[in-house]
Short mmCIF file of C-alpha atoms in Angstrom, two decimals:
data_model
loop_
_atom_site.label_atom_id
_atom_site.label_comp_id
_atom_site.label_asym_id
_atom_site.label_seq_id
_atom_site.Cartn_x
_atom_site.Cartn_y
_atom_site.Cartn_z
CA UNK T 1 4.56 25.39 3.73
CA UNK T 2 4.09 25.46 7.52
CA UNK T 3 1.06 23.18 7.27
CA UNK T 4 3.04 20.68 5.19
CA UNK T 5 5.83 20.68 7.75
CA UNK T 6 3.41 20.12 10.66
CA UNK T 7 1.61 17.23 8.94
CA UNK T 8 4.86 15.54 7.93
CA UNK T 9 6.07 15.88 11.53
CA UNK T 10 2.96 14.08 12.79
CA UNK T 11 3.61 11.18 10.41
CA UNK T 12 7.22 10.96 11.60
CA UNK T 13 6.56 11.02 15.35
CA UNK T 14 5.98 7.30 15.82
CA UNK T 15 8.85 6.42 13.52
CA UNK T 16 11.38 8.62 15.28
CA UNK T 17 10.41 7.28 18.71
CA UNK T 18 11.73 3.81 17.79
CA UNK T 19 15.29 2.63 18.29
CA UNK T 20 17.35 2.33 15.15
CA UNK T 21 19.00 -0.90 16.30
CA UNK T 22 15.72 -2.82 15.97
CA UNK T 23 14.83 -4.67 12.76
CA UNK T 24 14.12 -2.30 9.91
CA UNK T 25 14.11 -1.99 6.12
CA UNK T 26 14.19 0.78 3.52
CA UNK T 27 12.81 0.23 0.03
CA UNK T 28 12.42 2.16 -3.21
CA UNK T 29 10.03 0.95 -5.92
CA UNK T 30 9.21 2.08 -9.45
CA UNK T 31 6.09 0.82 -11.23
CA UNK T 32 4.44 1.52 -14.58
CA UNK T 33 0.82 0.74 -15.54
CA UNK T 34 0.02 1.85 -19.11
CA UNK T 35 -3.55 1.80 -20.43
CA UNK T 36 -5.16 2.92 -23.69
CA UNK T 37 -5.99 6.41 -22.39
CA UNK T 38 -3.80 7.07 -19.33
CA UNK T 39 -0.32 5.92 -18.36
CA UNK T 40 0.32 5.57 -14.62
CA UNK T 41 3.92 5.79 -13.40
CA UNK T 42 4.47 5.34 -9.66
CA UNK T 43 7.55 5.89 -7.51
CA UNK T 44 7.50 5.09 -3.80
CA UNK T 45 9.91 5.01 -0.88
CA UNK T 46 9.15 3.30 2.42
CA UNK T 47 10.78 2.80 5.81
CA UNK T 48 9.74 -0.11 8.06
CA UNK T 49 10.53 -0.70 11.75
CA UNK T 50 9.70 -3.72 13.90
CA UNK T 51 10.22 -3.78 17.66
CA UNK T 52 9.49 -6.52 20.19
CA UNK T 53 8.32 -5.05 23.48
CA UNK T 54 8.09 -8.32 25.42
CA UNK T 55 7.21 -11.98 24.89
CA UNK T 56 3.59 -11.10 24.10
CA UNK T 57 3.70 -7.65 22.51
CA UNK T 58 5.28 -6.11 19.43
CA UNK T 59 4.91 -2.96 17.37
CA UNK T 60 5.48 -2.21 13.70
CA UNK T 61 5.65 1.07 11.83
CA UNK T 62 5.72 1.69 8.08
CA UNK T 63 6.16 5.20 6.69
CA UNK T 64 5.72 5.54 2.94
CA UNK T 65 5.71 8.34 0.37
CA UNK T 66 4.26 7.72 -3.10
CA UNK T 67 4.30 9.91 -6.19
CA UNK T 68 1.93 8.93 -9.00
CA UNK T 69 2.54 10.48 -12.42
CA UNK T 70 -0.27 10.51 -14.98
CA UNK T 71 0.04 10.96 -18.71
CA UNK T 72 -3.45 11.83 -19.99
CA UNK T 73 -4.46 11.80 -23.63
CA UNK T 74 -7.11 14.46 -23.00
CA UNK T 75 -5.50 17.90 -22.91
CA UNK T 76 -8.46 19.43 -21.07
CA UNK T 77 -7.54 17.25 -18.07
CA UNK T 78 -3.80 17.51 -18.51
CA UNK T 79 -3.41 19.60 -15.35
CA UNK T 80 -3.78 16.40 -13.28
CA UNK T 81 -0.28 15.17 -13.96
CA UNK T 82 0.80 14.20 -10.43
CA UNK T 83 -0.86 12.78 -7.32
CA UNK T 84 0.88 12.23 -3.99
CA UNK T 85 0.39 10.20 -0.83
CA UNK T 86 2.08 10.18 2.58
CA UNK T 87 1.04 7.24 4.75
CA UNK T 88 2.12 5.98 8.16
CA UNK T 89 0.89 2.60 9.39
CA UNK T 90 1.37 1.91 13.09
CA UNK T 91 0.49 -1.62 14.24
CA UNK T 92 0.34 -3.23 17.67
CA UNK T 93 0.18 -7.02 18.10
CA UNK T 94 -0.74 -8.59 21.42
CA UNK T 95 -0.82 -12.30 22.30
CA UNK T 96 -4.00 -13.13 24.18
CA UNK T 97 -3.09 -16.80 24.56
CA UNK T 98 -0.58 -19.25 23.10
CA UNK T 99 -2.74 -19.64 19.98
CA UNK T 100 -4.57 -16.30 19.74
CA UNK T 101 -3.24 -12.88 18.77
CA UNK T 102 -4.94 -9.48 18.48
CA UNK T 103 -3.63 -6.96 15.94
CA UNK T 104 -4.66 -3.30 15.82
CA UNK T 105 -3.43 -0.71 13.34
CA UNK T 106 -3.88 3.02 12.79
CA UNK T 107 -2.96 4.48 9.41
CA UNK T 108 -3.11 8.26 9.00
CA UNK T 109 -2.79 9.08 5.31
CA UNK T 110 -2.53 12.34 3.37
CA UNK T 111 -3.64 12.12 -0.26
CA UNK T 112 -3.19 15.30 -2.28
CA UNK T 113 -2.32 16.76 -5.67
CA UNK T 114 0.29 19.47 -5.06
CA UNK T 115 -0.69 21.53 -2.00
CA UNK T 116 -0.84 19.58 1.26
CA UNK T 117 -3.42 20.68 3.83
CA UNK T 118 -5.06 19.29 7.00
CA UNK T 119 -8.20 18.53 4.98
CA UNK T 120 -6.17 16.01 2.95
CA UNK T 121 -5.54 13.79 5.99
CA UNK T 122 -7.73 10.73 6.59
CA UNK T 123 -7.53 8.03 9.23
CA UNK T 124 -7.59 4.39 8.17
CA UNK T 125 -7.01 1.31 10.31
CA UNK T 126 -7.90 -2.27 11.11
CA UNK T 127 -8.65 -4.72 13.91
CA UNK T 128 -7.88 -8.43 13.48
CA UNK T 129 -8.01 -11.58 15.58
CA UNK T 130 -5.55 -14.28 14.51
CA UNK T 131 -6.17 -17.85 15.67
CA UNK T 132 -3.70 -20.71 15.20
CA UNK T 133 -5.77 -23.71 14.16
CA UNK T 134 -2.71 -25.96 14.25
CA UNK T 135 1.04 -25.69 13.83
CA UNK T 136 0.70 -24.85 10.13
CA UNK T 137 -2.59 -22.98 9.79
CA UNK T 138 -3.70 -19.54 11.03
CA UNK T 139 -7.13 -17.99 10.56
CA UNK T 140 -7.51 -14.19 10.65
CA UNK T 141 -10.79 -12.28 10.75
CA UNK T 142 -11.54 -8.64 11.40
CA UNK T 143 -12.63 -5.29 10.00
CA UNK T 144 -10.81 -2.38 8.41
CA UNK T 145 -11.41 1.17 7.33
CA UNK T 146 -9.70 1.05 3.97
CA UNK T 147 -9.61 2.75 0.56
CA UNK T 148 -9.16 -0.39 -1.57
CA UNK T 149 -12.39 0.48 -3.42
CA UNK T 150 -11.44 4.11 -3.92
CA UNK T 151 -13.02 5.99 -1.03
CA UNK T 152 -12.52 5.13 2.67
CA UNK T 153 -15.11 2.69 3.99
CA UNK T 154 -15.45 -0.06 6.58
CA UNK T 155 -15.08 -3.57 5.18
CA UNK T 156 -14.67 -7.09 6.60
CA UNK T 157 -11.27 -8.71 6.13
CA UNK T 158 -10.34 -12.38 6.43
CA UNK T 159 -7.52 -14.73 5.52
CA UNK T 160 -6.30 -18.27 5.96
CA UNK T 161 -2.53 -18.71 6.14
CA UNK T 162 -1.10 -22.19 5.58
CA UNK T 163 2.58 -23.17 5.78
CA UNK T 164 2.86 -25.81 3.07
CA UNK T 165 6.48 -26.52 3.94
CA UNK T 166 9.59 -24.75 5.17
CA UNK T 167 9.97 -23.24 1.70
CA UNK T 168 6.34 -22.62 0.67
CA UNK T 169 3.44 -20.63 2.08
CA UNK T 170 -0.17 -20.08 1.01
CA UNK T 171 -2.37 -17.09 1.97
CA UNK T 172 -6.00 -17.04 0.85
CA UNK T 173 -8.20 -14.12 1.77
CA UNK T 174 -9.62 -10.67 1.18
CA UNK T 175 -8.28 -8.23 0.15
CA UNK T 176 -4.98 -10.09 -0.42
CA UNK T 177 -4.06 -13.63 -1.48
CA UNK T 178 -0.58 -14.98 -2.08
CA UNK T 179 1.41 -18.14 -2.66
CA UNK T 180 5.17 -17.96 -2.19
CA UNK T 181 8.07 -20.34 -2.62
CA UNK T 182 11.82 -20.15 -1.91
CA UNK T 183 14.10 -22.62 -3.60
CA UNK T 184 17.04 -21.36 -1.52
CA UNK T 185 17.88 -18.60 0.98
CA UNK T 186 18.44 -16.04 -1.81
CA UNK T 187 15.39 -16.50 -4.05
CA UNK T 188 11.69 -15.95 -3.31
CA UNK T 189 8.96 -16.38 -5.93
CA UNK T 190 5.35 -15.35 -5.31
CA UNK T 191 2.01 -15.15 -7.09
CA UNK T 192 -0.19 -12.38 -5.68
CA UNK T 193 -3.76 -11.20 -6.05
CA UNK T 194 -4.96 -8.03 -4.35
CA UNK T 195 -7.77 -5.49 -4.41
CA UNK T 196 -6.25 -2.02 -4.16
CA UNK T 197 -7.29 1.56 -4.61
CA UNK T 198 -6.82 5.12 -3.41
CA UNK T 199 -8.22 8.62 -3.64
CA UNK T 200 -6.58 12.03 -3.91
CA UNK T 201 -7.98 15.46 -3.05
CA UNK T 202 -7.52 17.92 -5.92
CA UNK T 203 -5.97 21.33 -5.22
CA UNK T 204 -8.66 23.45 -6.80
CA UNK T 205 -12.04 22.47 -8.09
CA UNK T 206 -11.30 23.93 -11.51
CA UNK T 207 -11.88 20.79 -13.56
CA UNK T 208 -15.07 20.20 -15.51
CA UNK T 209 -17.05 23.28 -14.47
CA UNK T 210 -15.57 23.49 -10.96
CA UNK T 211 -17.18 20.25 -9.79
CA UNK T 212 -14.27 17.80 -9.48
CA UNK T 213 -12.91 17.45 -5.94
CA UNK T 214 -11.20 14.04 -5.96
CA UNK T 215 -9.35 11.65 -8.23
CA UNK T 216 -10.25 8.01 -7.49
CA UNK T 217 -8.38 4.90 -8.63
CA UNK T 218 -9.12 1.23 -8.02
CA UNK T 219 -8.36 -2.17 -9.55
CA UNK T 220 -7.68 -5.82 -8.84
CA UNK T 221 -4.06 -6.76 -9.53
CA UNK T 222 -2.68 -10.21 -10.21
CA UNK T 223 1.11 -10.31 -10.36
CA UNK T 224 4.15 -12.53 -10.28
CA UNK T 225 7.06 -11.32 -8.13
CA UNK T 226 10.66 -12.40 -7.75
CA UNK T 227 12.91 -11.19 -4.94
CA UNK T 228 16.65 -11.81 -5.01
CA UNK T 229 19.03 -11.38 -2.09
CA UNK T 230 21.96 -10.00 -4.10
CA UNK T 231 24.33 -9.24 -1.23
CA UNK T 232 23.87 -9.70 2.54
CA UNK T 233 21.32 -6.97 3.40
CA UNK T 234 20.44 -5.91 -0.16
CA UNK T 235 17.47 -7.25 -2.13
CA UNK T 236 16.13 -6.67 -5.65
CA UNK T 237 12.46 -7.14 -6.50
CA UNK T 238 10.90 -7.63 -9.94
CA UNK T 239 7.16 -7.53 -10.58
CA UNK T 240 5.03 -8.32 -13.64
CA UNK T 241 1.25 -8.56 -13.65
CA UNK T 242 -2.10 -7.36 -14.90
CA UNK T 243 -4.75 -4.93 -13.62
CA UNK T 244 -8.35 -6.12 -13.91
CA UNK T 245 -11.44 -3.90 -13.75
CA UNK T 246 -9.22 -0.80 -13.52
CA UNK T 247 -11.09 2.46 -12.88
CA UNK T 248 -9.90 6.06 -12.84
CA UNK T 249 -12.48 8.78 -12.34
CA UNK T 250 -13.05 12.26 -10.96
CA UNK T 251 -15.73 12.79 -8.32
CA UNK T 252 -17.32 15.78 -6.61
CA UNK T 253 -17.50 16.54 -2.89
CA UNK T 254 -20.44 14.11 -2.52
CA UNK T 255 -18.48 11.27 -4.21
CA UNK T 256 -20.62 11.37 -7.33
CA UNK T 257 -18.76 10.70 -10.57
CA UNK T 258 -18.05 13.83 -12.59
CA UNK T 259 -15.88 12.24 -15.25
CA UNK T 260 -14.91 8.64 -15.95
CA UNK T 261 -11.73 8.11 -17.98
CA UNK T 262 -12.93 4.61 -18.97
CA UNK T 263 -9.40 3.29 -18.71
CA UNK T 264 -8.88 -0.17 -20.08
CA UNK T 265 -7.23 -2.99 -18.20
CA UNK T 266 -3.46 -3.07 -18.55
CA UNK T 267 -0.24 -4.76 -17.56
CA UNK T 268 1.94 -3.84 -14.57
CA UNK T 269 5.73 -3.79 -14.50
CA UNK T 270 7.81 -2.89 -11.47
CA UNK T 271 11.28 -2.99 -10.02
CA UNK T 272 12.47 -2.24 -6.50
CA UNK T 273 15.49 -2.27 -4.25
CA UNK T 274 15.45 -2.94 -0.52
CA UNK T 275 17.88 -2.79 2.36
CA UNK T 276 16.86 -4.74 5.45
CA UNK T 277 18.32 -6.22 8.60
#
C-alpha cells in the first residue's frame, strides 16, 4: 500500500505544481471492444493542463488512469480479469525560430494487474522537430520510446499536418492519422487511424506453468468520432470503429509468447464526457 501511494505521488507531482487557472480539461471515457474469444471493456479518466511560460515556451501535462476489464472464454485464464495503467505525460514545447518548434515529452507509466510495485513503472517519451512549411502546412519528424506494438521500443515518428480550411484539418503520419471537420462551433467530426498497444505486468507468474509475466495487447484502430459541445464547457464524445490485426497474448520475462489468445478483429464503441476551459 505504501509503494502504491509513493508511485501515485510521483505521477501527481508535475500536475500539482501547475496553476489551476490555466487551461485544463477533465474527461471520462468508456469503451467496449468485443471479439470472438475475449471482450475488452475499458474505463479511463484523464486530467489535462496547458500552461504558457512565455512567447516561446509552453508545457502540457496529461495524467490518466485506465482500467481494462477482460471477459475470457477460457476458465483456466479467467484470473486475468482486470489490467490497470497509470500514465503521466509531461511535454515541453520550445520555439527555436518563427517556423521551427522543438517538442520533448517524458511519460512515466505504471502497467499492472492488481498489485502496484516499482517494477511496474516504465519510462516512455518522445522528441520531435516541427517545421512550418507554409501558413497551412507543418511537418513533424522525431523518435519515440513507445508501446504501440506491445512492448516499449524506440521507433521513428512523423506526420504532415495540413489546414484545409478554417473548419477542416488533415493529419497524415505514423502512428496517428486524422481528418477532422467542424460544421459549426458545437460539432466536430473526425476520421482517425492509429496504431496502439500496451503491456501489463502480471502479479504472480502462476499462469501456464508459472511462465507468464506480461499481458500484451496491440492493434490498429480505424474509427469515426463525433464531439458535441452540449453546454458551454461540457462536451460529449461518441466513437465507433474497428480494430484490425488485434493481438492479445501472454509473454514470459524474455518477451517470448507463452500463450496467444488468437483474438479476432472486432468493432469498437465508445462514449465520453469532457469538461474543458
